[in-house]
Every structure is written in structure tokens, then in C-alpha cells.
Tab-separated table of C-alpha atoms in Angstrom:
chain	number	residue	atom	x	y	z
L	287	UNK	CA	-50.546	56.617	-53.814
L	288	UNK	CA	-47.647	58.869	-53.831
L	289	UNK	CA	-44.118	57.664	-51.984
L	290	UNK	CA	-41.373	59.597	-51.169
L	291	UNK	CA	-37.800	57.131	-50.953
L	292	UNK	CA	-35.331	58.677	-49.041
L	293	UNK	CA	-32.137	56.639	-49.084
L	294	UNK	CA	-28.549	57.229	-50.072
L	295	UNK	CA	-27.642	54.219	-51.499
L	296	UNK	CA	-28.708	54.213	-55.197
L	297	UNK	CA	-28.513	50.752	-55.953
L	298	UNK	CA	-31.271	50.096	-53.390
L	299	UNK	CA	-33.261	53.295	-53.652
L	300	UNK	CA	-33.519	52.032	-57.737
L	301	UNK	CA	-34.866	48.835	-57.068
L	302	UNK	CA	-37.079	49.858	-53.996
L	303	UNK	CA	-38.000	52.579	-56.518
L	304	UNK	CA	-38.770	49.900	-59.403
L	305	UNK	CA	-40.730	47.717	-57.173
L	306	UNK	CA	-42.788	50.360	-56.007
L	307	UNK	CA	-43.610	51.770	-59.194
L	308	UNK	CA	-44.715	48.356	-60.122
L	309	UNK	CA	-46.906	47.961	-58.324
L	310	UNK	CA	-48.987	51.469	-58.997
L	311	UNK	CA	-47.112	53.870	-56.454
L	312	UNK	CA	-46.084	57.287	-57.421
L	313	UNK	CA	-42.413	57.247	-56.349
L	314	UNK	CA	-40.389	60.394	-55.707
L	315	UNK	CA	-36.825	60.089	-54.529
L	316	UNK	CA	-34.334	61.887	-52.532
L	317	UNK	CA	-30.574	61.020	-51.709
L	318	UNK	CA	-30.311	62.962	-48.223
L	319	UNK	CA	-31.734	64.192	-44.862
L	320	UNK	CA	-32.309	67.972	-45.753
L	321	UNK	CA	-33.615	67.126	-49.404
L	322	UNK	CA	-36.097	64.511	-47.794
L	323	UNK	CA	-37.139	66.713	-45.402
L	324	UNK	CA	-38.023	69.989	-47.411
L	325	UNK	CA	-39.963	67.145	-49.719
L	326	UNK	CA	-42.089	65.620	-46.945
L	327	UNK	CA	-42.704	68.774	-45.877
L	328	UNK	CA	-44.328	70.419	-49.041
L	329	UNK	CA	-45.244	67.292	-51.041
L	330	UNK	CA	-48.056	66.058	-50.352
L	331	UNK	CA	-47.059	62.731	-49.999
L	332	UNK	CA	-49.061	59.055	-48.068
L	333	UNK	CA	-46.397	57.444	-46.829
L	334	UNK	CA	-42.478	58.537	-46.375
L	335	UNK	CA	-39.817	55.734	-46.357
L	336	UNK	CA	-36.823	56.574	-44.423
L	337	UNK	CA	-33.547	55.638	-43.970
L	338	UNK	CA	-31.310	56.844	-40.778
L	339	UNK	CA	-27.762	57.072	-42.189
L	340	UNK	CA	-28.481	59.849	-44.587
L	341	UNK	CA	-25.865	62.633	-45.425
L	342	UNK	CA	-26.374	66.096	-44.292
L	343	UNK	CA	-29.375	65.039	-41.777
L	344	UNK	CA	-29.932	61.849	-40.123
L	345	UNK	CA	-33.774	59.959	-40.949
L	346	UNK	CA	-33.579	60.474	-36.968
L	347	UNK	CA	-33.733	64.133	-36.920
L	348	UNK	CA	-35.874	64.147	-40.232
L	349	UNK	CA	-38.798	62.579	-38.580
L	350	UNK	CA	-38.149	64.208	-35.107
L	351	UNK	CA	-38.375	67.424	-37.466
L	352	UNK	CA	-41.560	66.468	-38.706
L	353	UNK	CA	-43.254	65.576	-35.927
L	354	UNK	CA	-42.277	68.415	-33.958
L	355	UNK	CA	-44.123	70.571	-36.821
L	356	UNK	CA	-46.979	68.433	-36.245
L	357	UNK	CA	-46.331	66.920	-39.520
L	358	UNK	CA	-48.206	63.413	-38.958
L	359	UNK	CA	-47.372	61.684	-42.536
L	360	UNK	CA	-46.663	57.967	-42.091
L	361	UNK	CA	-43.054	57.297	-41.904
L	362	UNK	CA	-41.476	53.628	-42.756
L	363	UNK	CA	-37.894	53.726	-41.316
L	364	UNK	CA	-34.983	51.588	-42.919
L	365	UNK	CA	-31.823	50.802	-41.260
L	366	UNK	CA	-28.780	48.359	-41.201
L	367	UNK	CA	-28.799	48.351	-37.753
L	368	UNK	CA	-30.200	45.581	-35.717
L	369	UNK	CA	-30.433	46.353	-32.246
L	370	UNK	CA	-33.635	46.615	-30.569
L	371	UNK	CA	-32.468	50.230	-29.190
L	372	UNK	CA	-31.975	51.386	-32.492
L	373	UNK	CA	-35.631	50.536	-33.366
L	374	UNK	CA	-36.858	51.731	-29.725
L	375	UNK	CA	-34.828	55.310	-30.783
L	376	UNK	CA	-36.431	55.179	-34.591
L	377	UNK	CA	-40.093	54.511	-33.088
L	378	UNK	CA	-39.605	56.885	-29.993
L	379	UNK	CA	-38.619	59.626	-32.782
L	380	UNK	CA	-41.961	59.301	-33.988
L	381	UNK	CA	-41.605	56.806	-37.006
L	382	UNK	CA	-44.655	54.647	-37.068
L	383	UNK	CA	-42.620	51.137	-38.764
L	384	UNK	CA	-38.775	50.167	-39.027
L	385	UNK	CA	-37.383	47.364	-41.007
L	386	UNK	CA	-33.657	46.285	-41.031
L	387	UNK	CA	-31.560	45.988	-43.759
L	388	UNK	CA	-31.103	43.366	-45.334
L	389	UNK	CA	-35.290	42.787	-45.863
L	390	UNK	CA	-38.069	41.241	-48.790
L	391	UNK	CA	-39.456	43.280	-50.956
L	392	UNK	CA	-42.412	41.389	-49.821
L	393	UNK	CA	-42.275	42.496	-46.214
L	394	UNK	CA	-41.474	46.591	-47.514
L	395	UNK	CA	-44.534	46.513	-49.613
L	396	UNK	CA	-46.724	44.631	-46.676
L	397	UNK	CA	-46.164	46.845	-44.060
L	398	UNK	CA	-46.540	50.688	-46.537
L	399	UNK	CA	-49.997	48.681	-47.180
L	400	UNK	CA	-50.470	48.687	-43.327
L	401	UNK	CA	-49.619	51.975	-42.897
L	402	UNK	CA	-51.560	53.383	-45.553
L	403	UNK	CA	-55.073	51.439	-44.117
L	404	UNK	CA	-54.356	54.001	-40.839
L	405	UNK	CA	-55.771	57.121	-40.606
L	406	UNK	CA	-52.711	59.851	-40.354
L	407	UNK	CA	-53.021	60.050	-35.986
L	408	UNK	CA	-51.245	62.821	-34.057
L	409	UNK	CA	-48.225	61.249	-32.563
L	410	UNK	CA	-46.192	64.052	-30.593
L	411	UNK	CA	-43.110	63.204	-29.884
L	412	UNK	CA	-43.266	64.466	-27.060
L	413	UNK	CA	-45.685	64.044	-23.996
L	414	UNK	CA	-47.054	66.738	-22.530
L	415	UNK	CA	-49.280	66.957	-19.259
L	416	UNK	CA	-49.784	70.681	-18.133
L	417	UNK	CA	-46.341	72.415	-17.503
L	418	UNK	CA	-45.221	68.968	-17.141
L	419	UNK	CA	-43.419	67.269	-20.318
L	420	UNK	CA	-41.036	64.116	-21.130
L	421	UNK	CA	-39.134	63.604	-24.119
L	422	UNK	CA	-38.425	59.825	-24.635
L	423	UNK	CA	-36.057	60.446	-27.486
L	424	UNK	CA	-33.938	62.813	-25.451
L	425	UNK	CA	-34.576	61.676	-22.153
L	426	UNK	CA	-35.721	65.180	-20.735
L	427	UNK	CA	-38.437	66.123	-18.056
L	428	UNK	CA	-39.723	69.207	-17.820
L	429	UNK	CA	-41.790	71.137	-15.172
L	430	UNK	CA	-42.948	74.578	-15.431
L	431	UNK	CA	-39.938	75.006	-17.974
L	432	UNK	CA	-37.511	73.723	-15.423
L	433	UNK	CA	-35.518	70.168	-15.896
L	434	UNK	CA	-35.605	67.869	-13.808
L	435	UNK	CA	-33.079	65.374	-12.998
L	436	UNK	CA	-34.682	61.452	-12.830
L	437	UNK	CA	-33.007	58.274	-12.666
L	438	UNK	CA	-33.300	55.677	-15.564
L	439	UNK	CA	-36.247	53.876	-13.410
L	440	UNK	CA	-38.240	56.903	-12.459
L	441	UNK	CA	-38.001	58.531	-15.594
L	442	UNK	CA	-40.050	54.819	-17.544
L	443	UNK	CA	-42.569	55.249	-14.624
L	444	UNK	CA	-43.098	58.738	-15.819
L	445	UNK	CA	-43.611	57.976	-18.444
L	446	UNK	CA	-45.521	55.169	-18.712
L	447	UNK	CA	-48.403	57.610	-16.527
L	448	UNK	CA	-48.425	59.873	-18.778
L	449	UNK	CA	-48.796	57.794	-22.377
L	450	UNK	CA	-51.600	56.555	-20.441
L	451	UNK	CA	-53.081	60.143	-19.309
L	452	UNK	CA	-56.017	60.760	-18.291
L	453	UNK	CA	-56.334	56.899	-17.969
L	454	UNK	CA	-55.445	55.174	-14.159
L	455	UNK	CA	-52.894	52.615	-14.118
L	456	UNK	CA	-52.551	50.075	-11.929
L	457	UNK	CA	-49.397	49.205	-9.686
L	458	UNK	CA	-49.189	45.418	-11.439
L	459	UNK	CA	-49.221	47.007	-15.231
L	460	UNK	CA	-46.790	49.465	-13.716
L	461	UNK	CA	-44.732	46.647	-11.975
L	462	UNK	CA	-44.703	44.998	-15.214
L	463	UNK	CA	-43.916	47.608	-17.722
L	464	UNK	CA	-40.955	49.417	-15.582
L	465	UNK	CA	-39.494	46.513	-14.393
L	466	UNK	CA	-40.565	43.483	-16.130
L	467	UNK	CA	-41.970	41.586	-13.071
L	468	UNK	CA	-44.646	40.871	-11.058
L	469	UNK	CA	-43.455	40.375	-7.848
L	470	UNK	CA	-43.121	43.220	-5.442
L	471	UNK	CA	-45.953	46.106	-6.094
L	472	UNK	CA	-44.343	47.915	-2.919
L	473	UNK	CA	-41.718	48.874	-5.224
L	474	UNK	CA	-43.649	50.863	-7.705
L	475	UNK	CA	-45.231	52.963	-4.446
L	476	UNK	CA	-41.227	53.523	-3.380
L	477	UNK	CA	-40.790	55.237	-6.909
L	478	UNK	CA	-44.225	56.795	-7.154
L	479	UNK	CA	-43.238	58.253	-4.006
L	480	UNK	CA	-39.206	59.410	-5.211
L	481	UNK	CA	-41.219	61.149	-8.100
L	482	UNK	CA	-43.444	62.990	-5.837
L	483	UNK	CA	-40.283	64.293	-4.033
L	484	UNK	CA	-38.930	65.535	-6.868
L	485	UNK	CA	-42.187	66.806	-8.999
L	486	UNK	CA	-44.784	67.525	-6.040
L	487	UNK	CA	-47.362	65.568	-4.827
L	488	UNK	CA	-50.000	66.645	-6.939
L	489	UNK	CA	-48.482	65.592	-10.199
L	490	UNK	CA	-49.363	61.886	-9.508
L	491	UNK	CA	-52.274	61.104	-7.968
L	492	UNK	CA	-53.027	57.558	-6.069
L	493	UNK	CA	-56.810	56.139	-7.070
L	494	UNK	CA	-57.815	53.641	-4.197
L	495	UNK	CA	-57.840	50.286	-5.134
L	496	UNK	CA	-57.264	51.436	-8.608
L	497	UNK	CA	-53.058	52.737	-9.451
L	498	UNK	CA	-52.048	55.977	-9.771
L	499	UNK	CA	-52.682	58.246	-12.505
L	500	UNK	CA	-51.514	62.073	-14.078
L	501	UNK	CA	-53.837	64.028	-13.212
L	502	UNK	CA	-54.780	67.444	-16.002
């Protein structure tokens, strides 16, 4: 299996590097964002592990870059940040793992193994419906080509509908997932309703006794 390590540090990329090789992976290694990317784009390679404070290009916009070329290799971010936005932003990028620094060896090796067992999956970045798209790295809805503005709420609800496309979802899962409860459904209809306003009626569609749903 053939690795491509891209981290700045070279203490740690040597001993990932080591450890890897070790253990029967092909490791190739670069030292920044634009050298990792041109390499995951041209190399070939199973599985990509990348860091996000990278000179020249951030692992951010190296797997952003990738997906957006519909480049779906598996990508293992590393960071010494800790907060569960930071991971949210890495995954939402289009990464498929992140592990914080400082981390075993162990782990690092367990989850590539994980990622390798997976068939190679589209994962666009961004979600697309018709003219209608949301980028959940960015934060932008588009219709037709035109943004449009939505609050913090009504943009999750959007986008919870459409991960879920062509699929119905009901008002508890939606109560749930937006705003972490499960005690006043009348709220989700209040949004469903704001997003209508603001998108047109016939981007959301109510199933009776069922949710609501995108329709194609």
C-alpha cells in the first residue's frame, strides 16, 4: 500500500515515516501544502495523511482542492488542535479521519487500516440539489447561482434535508439534529416555513405524517 505523509515537522514525519515503512507501507513524503497536493494528485496513492498547518497551503485547502476535482483518495488529517470545530472544519472539508496531536502510533496505524477496508466513495464537498447548493465549509447557499442569506439555524436545517436527499426526514430527527432536543416539533415547521420564504415553496416539500424532504 502506498502512503503519501504530508507534514512539516521532520522529526515526526521521520518516525511516522519509519513506522509506516515497518510495517509494509510504501511511504512517500512531502514537507508542504502545494508539494502534497501536486503528489496526491498524480501519484497514485491509497491513503493521504494530512496535516493542516502546512507552509505555502493549508491540509484545509489541500483536501478542499481535491475533492473539488473529484479526487476521492482517503485522507487521514493530523492536527495540534483540539477543538471539536477544528475537526467539524477538517471533516466538513472532505477529510474522511482526523487525529490530534499528540497521538499512538497505535491509533495512526488503526484507523489508515480502517480507511483502507473502504471502498474510495464520492464525497463532494459540496451538496448539490438542482440549482440549489450549500457549502458547509464556507457556509454558502446557492440558488439558481444567486446567494442567499440564512441564519446559523436555517442554514443546519438546510442542510441536514439535503445530506439526506431524496430521503424524507422527519420533524423529531430534524428537532434533534438542529437543535439538540426533542421538545417542541412546532419549531422545526416555523423554520421550514422561514426557508420557504426565502428559497420558494417548492424547494422543501412537507410528506404527511412523514417530515419534509428536498425534492429533485
Amino acid at each position: 500500500m502506498r502512503v503519501l505523509l504530508v507534514e512539516d515537522e521532520p522529526r515526526m514525519a521521520a518516525a511516522i515515516a519509519r513506522g509506516l515503512e515497518a510495517e509494509g507501507f510504501v511511504v512517500d513524503r512531502a514537507g508542504d501544502g502545494p508539494s502534497g497536493l501536486d503528489l496526491a494528485r498524480f501519484g497514485g496513492y491509497d491513503v493521504v495523511v494530512l496535516d493542516i498547518m502546512l507552509p505555502g497551503m493549508s491540509g484545509y485547502t489541500v483536501v478542499r482542492t481535491l475533492r473539488a476535482e473529484r479526487n476521492w483518495v482517503p485522507v487521514l488529517m493530523l492536527s495540534a488542535k483540539d477543538g471539536e470545530y477544528d475537526e467539524a472544519d477538517g471533516l466538513d472539508y472532505g477529510a474522511d479521519d482526523y487525529l490530534t496531536k499528540p497521538f499512538s502510533f497505535v491509533v495512526l496505524l488503526a484507523r489508515l487500516r480502517a480507511l483502507l477496508r473502504r471502498d474510495p466513495q464520492p464525497r463532494p464537498t459540496v451538496l448539490v440539489v438542482g440549482s440549489l447548493s450549500l457549502d458547509p465549509a464556507t457556509h454558502v447557499v446557492r440558488d439558481a447561482g444567486h446567494e442567499v442569506d440564512l441564519s446559523p439555524r436555517e442554514f443546519l436545517l438546510l442542510e441536514h434535508l439535503l445530506r439526506a436527499h431524496p430521503a424524507v426526514v422527519s420533524k423529531e430527527t430534524l428537532l434533534e439534529s438542529v437543535w439538540g432536543s426533542s421538545d417542541d416539533v412546532n419549531v422545526v415547521e416555523v423554520y421550514v416555513g422561514y426557508l420557504r420564504r426565502k428559497l420558494g415553496r417548492g424547494r422543501i416539500e412537507t410528506v404527511r405524517g412523514a417530515g419534509y424532504r428536498v425534492p429533485s
